[in-house]
XYZ file of C-alpha atoms in Angstrom:
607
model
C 6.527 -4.439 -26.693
C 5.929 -5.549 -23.219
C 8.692 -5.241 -20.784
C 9.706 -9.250 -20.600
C 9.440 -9.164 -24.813
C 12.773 -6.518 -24.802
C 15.187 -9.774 -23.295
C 17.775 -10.146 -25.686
C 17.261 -13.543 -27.497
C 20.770 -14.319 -26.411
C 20.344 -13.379 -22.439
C 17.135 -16.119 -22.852
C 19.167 -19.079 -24.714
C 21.682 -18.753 -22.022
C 19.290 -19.020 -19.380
C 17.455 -21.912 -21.446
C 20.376 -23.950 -21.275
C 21.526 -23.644 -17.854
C 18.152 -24.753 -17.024
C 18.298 -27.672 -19.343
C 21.960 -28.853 -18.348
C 21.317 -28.480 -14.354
C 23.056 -27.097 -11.756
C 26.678 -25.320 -12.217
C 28.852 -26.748 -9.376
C 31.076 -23.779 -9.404
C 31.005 -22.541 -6.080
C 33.005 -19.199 -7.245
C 31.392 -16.350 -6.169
C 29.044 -14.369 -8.579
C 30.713 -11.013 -10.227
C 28.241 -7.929 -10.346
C 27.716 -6.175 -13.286
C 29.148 -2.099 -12.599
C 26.652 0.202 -12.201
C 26.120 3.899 -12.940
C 25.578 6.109 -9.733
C 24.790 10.004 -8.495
C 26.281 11.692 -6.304
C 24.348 11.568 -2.481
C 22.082 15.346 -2.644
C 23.108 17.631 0.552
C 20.264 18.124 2.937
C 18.604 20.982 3.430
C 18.976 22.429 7.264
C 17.607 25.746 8.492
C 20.430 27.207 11.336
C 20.676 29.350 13.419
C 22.783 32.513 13.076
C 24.795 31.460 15.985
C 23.417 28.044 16.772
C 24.135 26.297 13.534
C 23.434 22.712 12.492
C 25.155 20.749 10.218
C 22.725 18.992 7.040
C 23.423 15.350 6.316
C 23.783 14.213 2.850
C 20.547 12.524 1.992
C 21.061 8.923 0.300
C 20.573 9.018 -3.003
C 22.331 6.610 -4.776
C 21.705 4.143 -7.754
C 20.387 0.939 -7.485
C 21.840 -2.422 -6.685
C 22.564 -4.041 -9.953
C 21.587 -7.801 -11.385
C 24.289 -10.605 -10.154
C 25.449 -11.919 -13.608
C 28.161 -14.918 -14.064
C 31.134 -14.563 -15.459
C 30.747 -16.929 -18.053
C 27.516 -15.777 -19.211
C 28.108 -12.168 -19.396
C 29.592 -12.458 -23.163
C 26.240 -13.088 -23.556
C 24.351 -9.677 -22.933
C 23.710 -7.857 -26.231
C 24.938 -4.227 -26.429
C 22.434 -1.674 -26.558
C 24.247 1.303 -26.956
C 21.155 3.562 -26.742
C 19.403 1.978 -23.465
C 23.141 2.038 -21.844
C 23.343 5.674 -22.561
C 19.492 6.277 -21.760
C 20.457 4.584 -18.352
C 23.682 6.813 -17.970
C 21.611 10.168 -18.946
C 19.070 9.234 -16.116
C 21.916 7.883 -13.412
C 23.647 11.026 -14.327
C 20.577 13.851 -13.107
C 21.298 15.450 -9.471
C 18.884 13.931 -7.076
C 16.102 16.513 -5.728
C 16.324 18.492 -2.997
C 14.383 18.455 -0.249
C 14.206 18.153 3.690
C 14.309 14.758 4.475
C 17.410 13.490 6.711
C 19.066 10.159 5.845
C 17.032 7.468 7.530
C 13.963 9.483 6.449
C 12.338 7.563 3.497
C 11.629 9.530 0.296
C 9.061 8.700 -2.556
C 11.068 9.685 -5.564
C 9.868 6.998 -8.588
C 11.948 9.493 -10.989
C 15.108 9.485 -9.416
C 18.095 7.051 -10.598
C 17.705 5.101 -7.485
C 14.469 3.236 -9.349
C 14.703 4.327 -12.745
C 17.447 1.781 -13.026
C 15.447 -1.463 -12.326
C 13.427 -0.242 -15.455
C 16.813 -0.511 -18.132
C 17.067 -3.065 -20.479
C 21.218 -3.448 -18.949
C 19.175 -4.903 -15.611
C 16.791 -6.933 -17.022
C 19.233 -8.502 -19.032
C 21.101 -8.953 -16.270
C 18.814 -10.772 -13.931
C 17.839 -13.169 -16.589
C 21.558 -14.180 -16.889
C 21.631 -14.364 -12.983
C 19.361 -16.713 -13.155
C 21.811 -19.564 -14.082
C 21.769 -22.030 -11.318
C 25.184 -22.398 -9.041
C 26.503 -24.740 -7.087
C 25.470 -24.898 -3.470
C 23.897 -21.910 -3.508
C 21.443 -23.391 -5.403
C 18.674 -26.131 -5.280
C 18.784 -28.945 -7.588
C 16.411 -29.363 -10.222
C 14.436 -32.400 -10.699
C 14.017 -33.956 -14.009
C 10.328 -33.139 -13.828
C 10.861 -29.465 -13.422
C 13.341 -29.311 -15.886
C 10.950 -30.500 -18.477
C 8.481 -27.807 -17.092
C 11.173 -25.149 -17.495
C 12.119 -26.042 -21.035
C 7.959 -25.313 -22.187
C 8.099 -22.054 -20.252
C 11.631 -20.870 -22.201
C 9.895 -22.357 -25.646
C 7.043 -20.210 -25.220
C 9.116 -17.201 -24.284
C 11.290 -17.525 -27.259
C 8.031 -17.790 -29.560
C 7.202 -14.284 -27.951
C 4.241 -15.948 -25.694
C 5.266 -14.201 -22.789
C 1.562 -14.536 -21.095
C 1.317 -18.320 -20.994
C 4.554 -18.653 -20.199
C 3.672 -16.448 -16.833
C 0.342 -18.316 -16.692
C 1.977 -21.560 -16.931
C 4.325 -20.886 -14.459
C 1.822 -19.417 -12.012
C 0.143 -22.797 -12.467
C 3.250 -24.709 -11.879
C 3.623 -23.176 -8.600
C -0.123 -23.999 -7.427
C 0.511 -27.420 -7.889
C 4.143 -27.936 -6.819
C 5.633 -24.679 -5.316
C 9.081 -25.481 -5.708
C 11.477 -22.545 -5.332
C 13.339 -22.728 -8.568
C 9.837 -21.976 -10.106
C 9.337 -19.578 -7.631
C 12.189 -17.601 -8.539
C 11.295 -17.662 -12.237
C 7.895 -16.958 -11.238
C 9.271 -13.709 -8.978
C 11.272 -13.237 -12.141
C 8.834 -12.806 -14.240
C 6.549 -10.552 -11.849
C 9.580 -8.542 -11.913
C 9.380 -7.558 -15.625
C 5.877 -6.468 -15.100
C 6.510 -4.512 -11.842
C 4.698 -6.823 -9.683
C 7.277 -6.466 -6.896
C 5.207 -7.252 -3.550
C 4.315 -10.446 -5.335
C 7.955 -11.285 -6.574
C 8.783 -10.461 -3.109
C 6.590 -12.726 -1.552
C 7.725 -15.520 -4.282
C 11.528 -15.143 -3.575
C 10.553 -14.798 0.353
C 9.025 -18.350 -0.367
C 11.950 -19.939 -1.948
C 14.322 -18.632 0.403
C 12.239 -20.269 3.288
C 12.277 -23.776 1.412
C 16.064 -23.101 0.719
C 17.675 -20.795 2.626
C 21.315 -20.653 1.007
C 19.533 -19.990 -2.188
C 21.412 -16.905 -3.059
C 20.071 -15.684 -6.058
C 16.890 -15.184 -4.433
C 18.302 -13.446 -1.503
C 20.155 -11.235 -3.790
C 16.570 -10.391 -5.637
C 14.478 -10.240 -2.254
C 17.032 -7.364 -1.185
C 16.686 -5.767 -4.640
C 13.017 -5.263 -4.414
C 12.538 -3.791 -1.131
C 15.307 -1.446 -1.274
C 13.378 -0.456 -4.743
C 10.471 -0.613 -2.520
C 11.661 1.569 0.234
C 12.408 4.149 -1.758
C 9.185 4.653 -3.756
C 9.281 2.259 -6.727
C 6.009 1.528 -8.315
C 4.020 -1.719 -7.685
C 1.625 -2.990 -9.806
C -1.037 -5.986 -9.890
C -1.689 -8.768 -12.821
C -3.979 -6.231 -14.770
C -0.723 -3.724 -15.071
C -2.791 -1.160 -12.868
C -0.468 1.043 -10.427
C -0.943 0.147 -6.802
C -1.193 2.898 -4.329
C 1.961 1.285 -2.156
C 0.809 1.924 1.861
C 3.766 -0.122 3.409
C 6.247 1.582 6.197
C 9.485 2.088 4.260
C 11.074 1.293 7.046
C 9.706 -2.531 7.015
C 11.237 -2.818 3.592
C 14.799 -0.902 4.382
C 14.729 -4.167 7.585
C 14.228 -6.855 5.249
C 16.273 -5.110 2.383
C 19.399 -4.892 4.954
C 18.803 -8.967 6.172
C 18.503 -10.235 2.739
C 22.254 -8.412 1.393
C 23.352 -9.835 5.069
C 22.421 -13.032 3.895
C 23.280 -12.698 0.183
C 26.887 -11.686 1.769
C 26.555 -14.468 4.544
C 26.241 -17.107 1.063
C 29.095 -15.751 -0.543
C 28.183 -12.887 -2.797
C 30.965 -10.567 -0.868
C 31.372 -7.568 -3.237
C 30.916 -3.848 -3.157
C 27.361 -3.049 -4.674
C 26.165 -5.703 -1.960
C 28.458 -3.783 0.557
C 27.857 -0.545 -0.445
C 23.455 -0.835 -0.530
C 23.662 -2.353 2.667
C 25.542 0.654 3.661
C 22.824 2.897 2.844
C 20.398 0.452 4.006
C 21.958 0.765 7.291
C 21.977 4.692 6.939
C 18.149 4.352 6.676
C 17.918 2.491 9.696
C 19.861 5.200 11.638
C 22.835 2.093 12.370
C 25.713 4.237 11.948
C 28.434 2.465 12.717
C 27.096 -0.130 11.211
C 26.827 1.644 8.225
C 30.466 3.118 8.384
C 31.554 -0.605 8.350
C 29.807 -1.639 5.213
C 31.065 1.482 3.486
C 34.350 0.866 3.994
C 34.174 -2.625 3.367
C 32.562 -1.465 -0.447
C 35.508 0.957 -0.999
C 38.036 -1.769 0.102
C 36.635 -3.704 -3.100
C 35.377 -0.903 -5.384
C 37.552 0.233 -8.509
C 38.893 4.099 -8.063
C 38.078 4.491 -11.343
C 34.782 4.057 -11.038
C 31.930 6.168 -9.868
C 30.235 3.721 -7.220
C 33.798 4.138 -5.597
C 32.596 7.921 -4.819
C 29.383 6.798 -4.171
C 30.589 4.868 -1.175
C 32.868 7.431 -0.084
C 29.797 10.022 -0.048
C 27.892 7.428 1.952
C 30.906 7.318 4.633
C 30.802 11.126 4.578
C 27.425 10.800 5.914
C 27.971 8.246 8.213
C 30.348 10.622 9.792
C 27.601 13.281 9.731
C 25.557 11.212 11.484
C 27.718 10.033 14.078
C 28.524 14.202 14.846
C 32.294 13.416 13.440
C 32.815 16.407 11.892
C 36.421 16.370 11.509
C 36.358 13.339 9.600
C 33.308 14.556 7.526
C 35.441 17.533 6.766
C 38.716 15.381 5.891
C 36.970 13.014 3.700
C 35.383 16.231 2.019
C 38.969 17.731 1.120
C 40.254 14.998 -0.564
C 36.917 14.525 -2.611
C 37.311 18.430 -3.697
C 40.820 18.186 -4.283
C 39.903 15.347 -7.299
C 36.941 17.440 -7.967
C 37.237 21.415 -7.034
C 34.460 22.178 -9.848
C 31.241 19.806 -7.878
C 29.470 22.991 -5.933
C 27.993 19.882 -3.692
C 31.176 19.075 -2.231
C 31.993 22.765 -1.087
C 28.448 22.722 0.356
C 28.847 19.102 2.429
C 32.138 20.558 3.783
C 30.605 23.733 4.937
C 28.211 21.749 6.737
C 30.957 20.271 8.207
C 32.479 23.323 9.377
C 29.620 24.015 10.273
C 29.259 21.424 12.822
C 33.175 22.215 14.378
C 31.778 25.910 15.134
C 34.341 26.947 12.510
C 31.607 29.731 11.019
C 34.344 31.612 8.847
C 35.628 28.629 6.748
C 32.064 27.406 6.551
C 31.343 30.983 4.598
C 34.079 30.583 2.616
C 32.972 27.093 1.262
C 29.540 28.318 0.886
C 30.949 31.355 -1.096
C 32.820 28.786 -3.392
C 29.694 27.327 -4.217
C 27.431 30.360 -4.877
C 29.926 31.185 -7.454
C 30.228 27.646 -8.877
C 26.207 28.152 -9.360
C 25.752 25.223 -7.196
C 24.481 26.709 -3.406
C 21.048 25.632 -2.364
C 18.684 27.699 -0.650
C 19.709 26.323 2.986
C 22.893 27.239 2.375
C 22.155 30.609 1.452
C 20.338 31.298 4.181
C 23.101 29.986 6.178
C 25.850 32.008 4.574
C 22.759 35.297 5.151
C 23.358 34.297 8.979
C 27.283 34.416 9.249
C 27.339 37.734 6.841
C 24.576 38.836 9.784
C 26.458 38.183 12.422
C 29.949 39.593 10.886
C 27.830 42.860 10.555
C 27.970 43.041 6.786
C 24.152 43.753 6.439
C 23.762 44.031 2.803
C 25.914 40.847 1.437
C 23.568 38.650 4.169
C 20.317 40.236 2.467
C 21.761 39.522 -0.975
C 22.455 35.772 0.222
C 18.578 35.751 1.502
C 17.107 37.113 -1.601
C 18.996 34.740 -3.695
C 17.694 31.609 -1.384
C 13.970 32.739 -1.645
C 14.401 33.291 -5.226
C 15.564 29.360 -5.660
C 13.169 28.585 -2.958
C 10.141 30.705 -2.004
C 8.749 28.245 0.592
C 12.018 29.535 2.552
C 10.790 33.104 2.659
C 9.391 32.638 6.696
C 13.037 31.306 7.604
C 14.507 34.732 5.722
C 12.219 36.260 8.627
C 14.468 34.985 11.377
C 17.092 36.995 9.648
C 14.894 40.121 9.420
C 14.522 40.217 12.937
C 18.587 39.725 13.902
C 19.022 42.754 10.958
C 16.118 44.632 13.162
C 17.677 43.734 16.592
C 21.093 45.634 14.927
C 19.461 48.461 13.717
C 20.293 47.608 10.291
C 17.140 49.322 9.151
C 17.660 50.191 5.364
C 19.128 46.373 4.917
C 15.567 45.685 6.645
C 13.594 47.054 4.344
C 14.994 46.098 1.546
C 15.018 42.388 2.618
C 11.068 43.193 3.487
C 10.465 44.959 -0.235
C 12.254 41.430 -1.976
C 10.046 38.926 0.476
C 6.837 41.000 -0.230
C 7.340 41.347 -4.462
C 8.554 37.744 -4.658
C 7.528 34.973 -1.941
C 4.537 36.758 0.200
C 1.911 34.340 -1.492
C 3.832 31.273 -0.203
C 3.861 32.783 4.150
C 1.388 31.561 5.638
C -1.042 34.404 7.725
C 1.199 34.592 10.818
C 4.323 34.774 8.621
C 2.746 37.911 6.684
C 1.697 39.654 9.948
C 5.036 39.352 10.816
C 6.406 40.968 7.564
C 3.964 43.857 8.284
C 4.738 43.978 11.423
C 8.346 44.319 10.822
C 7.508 46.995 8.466
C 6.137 48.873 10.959
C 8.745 49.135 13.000
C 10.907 50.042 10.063
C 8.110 53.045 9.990
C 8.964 53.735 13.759
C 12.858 53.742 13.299
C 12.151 56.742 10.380
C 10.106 58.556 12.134
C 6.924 57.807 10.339
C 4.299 56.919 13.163
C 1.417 57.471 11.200
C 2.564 54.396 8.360
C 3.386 52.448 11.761
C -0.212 52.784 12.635
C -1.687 52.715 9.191
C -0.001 48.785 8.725
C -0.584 47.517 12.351
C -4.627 48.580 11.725
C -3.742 46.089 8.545
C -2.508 43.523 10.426
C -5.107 43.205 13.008
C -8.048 43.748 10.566
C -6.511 40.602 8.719
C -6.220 38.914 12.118
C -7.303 40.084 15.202
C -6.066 38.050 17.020
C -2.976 38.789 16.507
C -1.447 39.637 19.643
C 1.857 41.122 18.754
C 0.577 43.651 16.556
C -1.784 44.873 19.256
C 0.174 45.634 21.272
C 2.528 47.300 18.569
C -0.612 49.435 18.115
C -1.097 49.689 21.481
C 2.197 50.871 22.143
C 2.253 53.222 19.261
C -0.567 55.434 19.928
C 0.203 55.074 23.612
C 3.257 57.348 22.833
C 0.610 60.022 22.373
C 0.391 60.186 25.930
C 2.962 62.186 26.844
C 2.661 64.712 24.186
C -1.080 64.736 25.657
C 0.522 65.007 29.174
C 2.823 67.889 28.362
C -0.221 69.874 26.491
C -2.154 69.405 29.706
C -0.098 71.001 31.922
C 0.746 73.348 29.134
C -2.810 74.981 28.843
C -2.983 74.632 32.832
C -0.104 76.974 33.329
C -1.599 79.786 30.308
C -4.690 79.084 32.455
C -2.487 80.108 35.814
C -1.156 83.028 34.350
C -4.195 84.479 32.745
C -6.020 84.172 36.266
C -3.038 85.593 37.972
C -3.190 88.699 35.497
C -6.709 89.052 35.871
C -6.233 89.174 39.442
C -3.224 91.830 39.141
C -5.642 93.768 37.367
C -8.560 93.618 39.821
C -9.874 91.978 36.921
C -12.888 88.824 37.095
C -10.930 85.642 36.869
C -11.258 84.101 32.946
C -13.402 80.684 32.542
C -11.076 77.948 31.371
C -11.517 77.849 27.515
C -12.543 74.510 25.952
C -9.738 71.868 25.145
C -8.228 72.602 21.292
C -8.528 70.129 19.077
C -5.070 68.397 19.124
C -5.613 67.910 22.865
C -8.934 66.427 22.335
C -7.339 64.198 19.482
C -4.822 63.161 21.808
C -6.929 61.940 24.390
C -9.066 59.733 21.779
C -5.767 58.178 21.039
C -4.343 57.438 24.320
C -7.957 56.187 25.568
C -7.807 53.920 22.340
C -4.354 52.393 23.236
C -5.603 51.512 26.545
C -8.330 49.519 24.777
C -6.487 47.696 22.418
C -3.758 47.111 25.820
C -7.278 45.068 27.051
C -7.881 43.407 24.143
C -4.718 41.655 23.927
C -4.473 41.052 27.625
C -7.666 38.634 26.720
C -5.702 36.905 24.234
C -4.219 33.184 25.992
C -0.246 33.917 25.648
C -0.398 37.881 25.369
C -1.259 38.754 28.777
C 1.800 39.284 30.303
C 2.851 41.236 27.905
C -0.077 42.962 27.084
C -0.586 44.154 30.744
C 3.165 45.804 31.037
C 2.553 47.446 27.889
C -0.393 49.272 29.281
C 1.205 50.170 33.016
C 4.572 51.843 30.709
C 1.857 53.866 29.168
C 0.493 55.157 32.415
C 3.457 55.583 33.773
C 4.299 57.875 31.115
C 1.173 60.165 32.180
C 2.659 59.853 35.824
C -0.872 57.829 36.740
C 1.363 55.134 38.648
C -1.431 54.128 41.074
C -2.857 52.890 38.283
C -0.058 50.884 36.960
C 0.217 49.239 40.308
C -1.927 46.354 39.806
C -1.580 46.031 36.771
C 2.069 45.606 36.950
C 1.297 43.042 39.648
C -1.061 40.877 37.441
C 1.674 40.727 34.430
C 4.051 39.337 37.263
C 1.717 36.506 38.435
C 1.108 35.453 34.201
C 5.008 35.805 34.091
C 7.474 36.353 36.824
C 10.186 38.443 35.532
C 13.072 40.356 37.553
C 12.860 43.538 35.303
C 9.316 43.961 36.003
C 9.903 43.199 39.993
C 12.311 46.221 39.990
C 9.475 48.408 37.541
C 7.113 47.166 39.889
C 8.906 48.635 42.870
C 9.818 51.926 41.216
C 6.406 52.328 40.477
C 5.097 52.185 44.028
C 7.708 54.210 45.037
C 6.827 57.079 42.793
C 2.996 56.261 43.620
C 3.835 56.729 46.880
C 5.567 60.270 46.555
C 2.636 61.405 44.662
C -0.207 60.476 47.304
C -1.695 58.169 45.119
């Protein structure tokens, strides 16, 4: 059964007859049928331990419903099943993701266009198309008489020619009363760019024809937020419009529909989050209100719109408000785990770390925190020192969320920078068994690289070693772990210093007891063996000092590296310029005062 074919028979007779009697001059204002809504899905943010930002609450809402008379809507046929299909669908959490209100999402799943595919809204539009008043054009008896064939043939379940004569009435007369019904009928078949166009035309030859406006406003808000479009063979068109052309003409046609006279709270309240789109806040904080000023308590839109002034708040960095608002919404609701989470982020944004926790908490155990808000809550149990609760918090956000594993790393290195080193490496053992196929290369150099300092912190300089020489051979380029490498077998140099001087001085004393025994002075013996493997170390670390010193962005670094590790073989005349080079890559007032201590020492030595 094609998707005009499922009209109730009583939905078309209605609309038959309004046709055939002419125009209603009832200039009452048309009541919208109540829809089903979701509650708006928090944003995902990625803050700081200390420099936190607060998410926004994307807009995901349901659909602006059909416009249906009053005295027509004893008309619509209950269907029991489609209403509680529709209510099932309305009813599933919107997905998460990262994009910010104003952002456009492509979501042809989500309530927010699954709607516009119920038989409760097509049934509705067909009743709103009953002609009223002023807000109307009148019919001519011609086109009436054209009308009544295109509802016969619709009622003897020739849906095609009806469309076919219809497209043919508006080649030869465009009128916009055909053009609607035309747009009507694209409707039904998903053809919305071409309905749009339609109702765009019969608003231009009548512009206080509100039905159409209502429609036009419809369809690109559908439009905007990823509905399907399809041509006259029923093929899926690949849709390459900028969302943010249809959210503009989406928020002027509910202007105008409001302008005409259809002032209620569905019009108020998707003009709201049309304005949210369009980053017009206080625009948008307006319409809300206005909606919630007209909207039933009762009823769930009446959240919806208070969810959508939340978010204006967000926007507008009115945290206070946000966090107001929030309260009272938890108070009706302390069991929604989204709530908890929006007021965190609230907190969040009034530097108020502790209660933001706390509301975070709440939702963890309500089942309900995200993986941003994990991570979050990982940062503020980081930065209270309590190590192992933040590295619980990160697993549990990779394990919702793998993708999140390179922000855990920000969190690794604040848990490294604390000395928190078995926390460390526990948080590195959960990121490597469950997320290290999702880091990109950089992001798993850093997880070995963090592992080697883990290495360094037990006492274990040869696993150090063993995973840098991993790291670079998977990118050698890698500048950081050079110099890691550098740096760790350049601590072989004073061991190799001290051995030096050590066989010198067993050198001294033999030749002094050879000489106290009128005795030939010994030959120096060879080097042993852990001198000699010394010296291939330290001589390596200088090398791998010069290979990262080639590397754009590592030469600074790179360069002071090398000069600590002759300085630490007291070969400062040597460090000299190279101390001087790192300065002119990077100008730093630590090194200045190295720099000078360095001379100075050079200096006492004669060299």
């Amino acid at each position: 059964m094609s998707q005009r074919d499922r009209i109730t028979t009583a939905g078309l007779l209605a609309l038959a007859a309004a046709c055939a009697q002419g125009p209603d001059v009832s200039t009452e204002p048309v009541t919208p049928a109540p829809s089903a809504g979701t509650p708006a899905a928090i944003q995902e943010p990625a803050p700081d331990p200390v420099e936190t930002e607060p998410r926004a609450i994307a807009a995901s809402f349901v659909a602006p419903p059909a416009t249906i008379a009053p005295e027509a809507s004893a008309a619509i046929q209950d269907d029991d099943a489609s209403a509680a299909e529709a209510q099932d669908e309305a009813a599933r959490p919107a997905p998460s993701g990262t994009e910010q209100a104003g952002e456009v999402t492509s979501d042809t799943t989500s309530p927010l266009v699954s709607y516009f595919n119920t038989d409760e809204y097509r049934n509705a539009v067909a009743l709103n198309f009953i002609p009223r008043g002023e807000t109307e054009p009148e019919f001519d008896p011609a086109e009436i008489e054209d009308m009544r064939k295109v509802f016969e043939l619709r009622q003897k379940g020739k849906g095609e020619r009806a469309v076919q004569l219809l497209a043919r009435m508006h080649a030869e007369n465009p009128t916009p009363h055909v053009a609607v019904q035309l747009a009507f009928e694209y409707q039904l078949d998903e053809r919305l760019r071409e309905a749009a166009s339609l109702y765009a035309f019969a608003v231009g030859e009548y512009p206080q024809f509100l039905r159409a406006w209502q429609q036009l406003a419809a369809i690109h808000f559908q439009l905007a937020n990823g509905a399907s479009d399809r041509d006259a063979a029923g093929e899926e068109v690949i849709i390459e419009d900028d969302p943010v052309d249809h959210y503009a003409e989406a928020q002027r046609a509910f202007q105008q529909a409001i302008g005409l006279g259809l002032v209620n709270e569905q019009n108020y309240g998707y003009l709201g989050l049309t304005l949210l789109a369009r980053q017009r806040y206080i625009e948008a904080e307006t319409a809300f209100r206005s909606a919630l000023m007209m909207s039933d308590v009762d009823k769930t839109l009446y959240k919806n719109w208070r969810q959508g002034l939340v978010q204006s708040y967000f926007k507008q960095r009115r945290y206070a408000d946000a966090a107001a608002m929030l309260g009272t919404l938890i108070d009706e609701t302390p069991d929604d785990p989204k709530l908890w989470l929006f007021q965190g982020n609230a907190y969040i944004g009034l530097g108020d770390a502790q209660r933001a926790a706390e509301n975070f908490q709440i939702a963890y155990q309500l089942g309900g925190a995200d993986a941003p808000a994990l991570l979050t809550l990982g940062d503020i149990y980081v930065n209270d020192g309590l190590a192992e609760d933040a590295v619980d918090r990160y697993l549990a956000a990779i394990e919702l969320d793998a993708d999140k594993s390179s922000r855990v790393l920000r969190g690794a290195r604040s848990l490294l920078r604390l000395s928190e080193i078995d926390a460390l490496a526990r948080l590195l053992a959960g990121v490597e068994q469950s997320a290290m196929d999702s880091l990109d290369r950089e992001s798993r150099g850093e997880v070995r690289r963090l592992k080697s300092q883990v290495a360094v912190r037990r006492g274990d300089s040869a696993t150090q070693v063993a995973i840098l020489r991993e790291v670079i051979d998977e990118d050698p380029m890698d500048g950081d772990a050079l110099i890691l490498l550098g740096e760790a077998l350049g601590k072989g140099a004073r061991d190799l210093r001290a051995m030096l001087a050590e066989a010198d001085a067993a050198h001294a004393a033999a030749v002094a007891d050879a000489a106290e025994a009128n005795q030939p002075a010994p030959e120096r013996t060879g080097e042993s063996d852990a001198i000699k493997s010394l010296r291939v170390q330290v001589e390596e670390a200088y090398q791998v000092f010069e290979t990262a010193a080639a590397i754009e962005g590592f030469e600074a670094s790179a360069k002071l590296a090398h000069a600590k590790v002759l300085v630490s073989q007291k070969r400062f005349a040597e460090a000299v310029p190279l101390l001087k080079s790192s300065l002119e890559f990077e100008d730093k007032e630590n090194v200045r005062r190295f720099l000078e201590g360095v001379e100075q020492a050079a200096k006492r030595a004669g060299n």
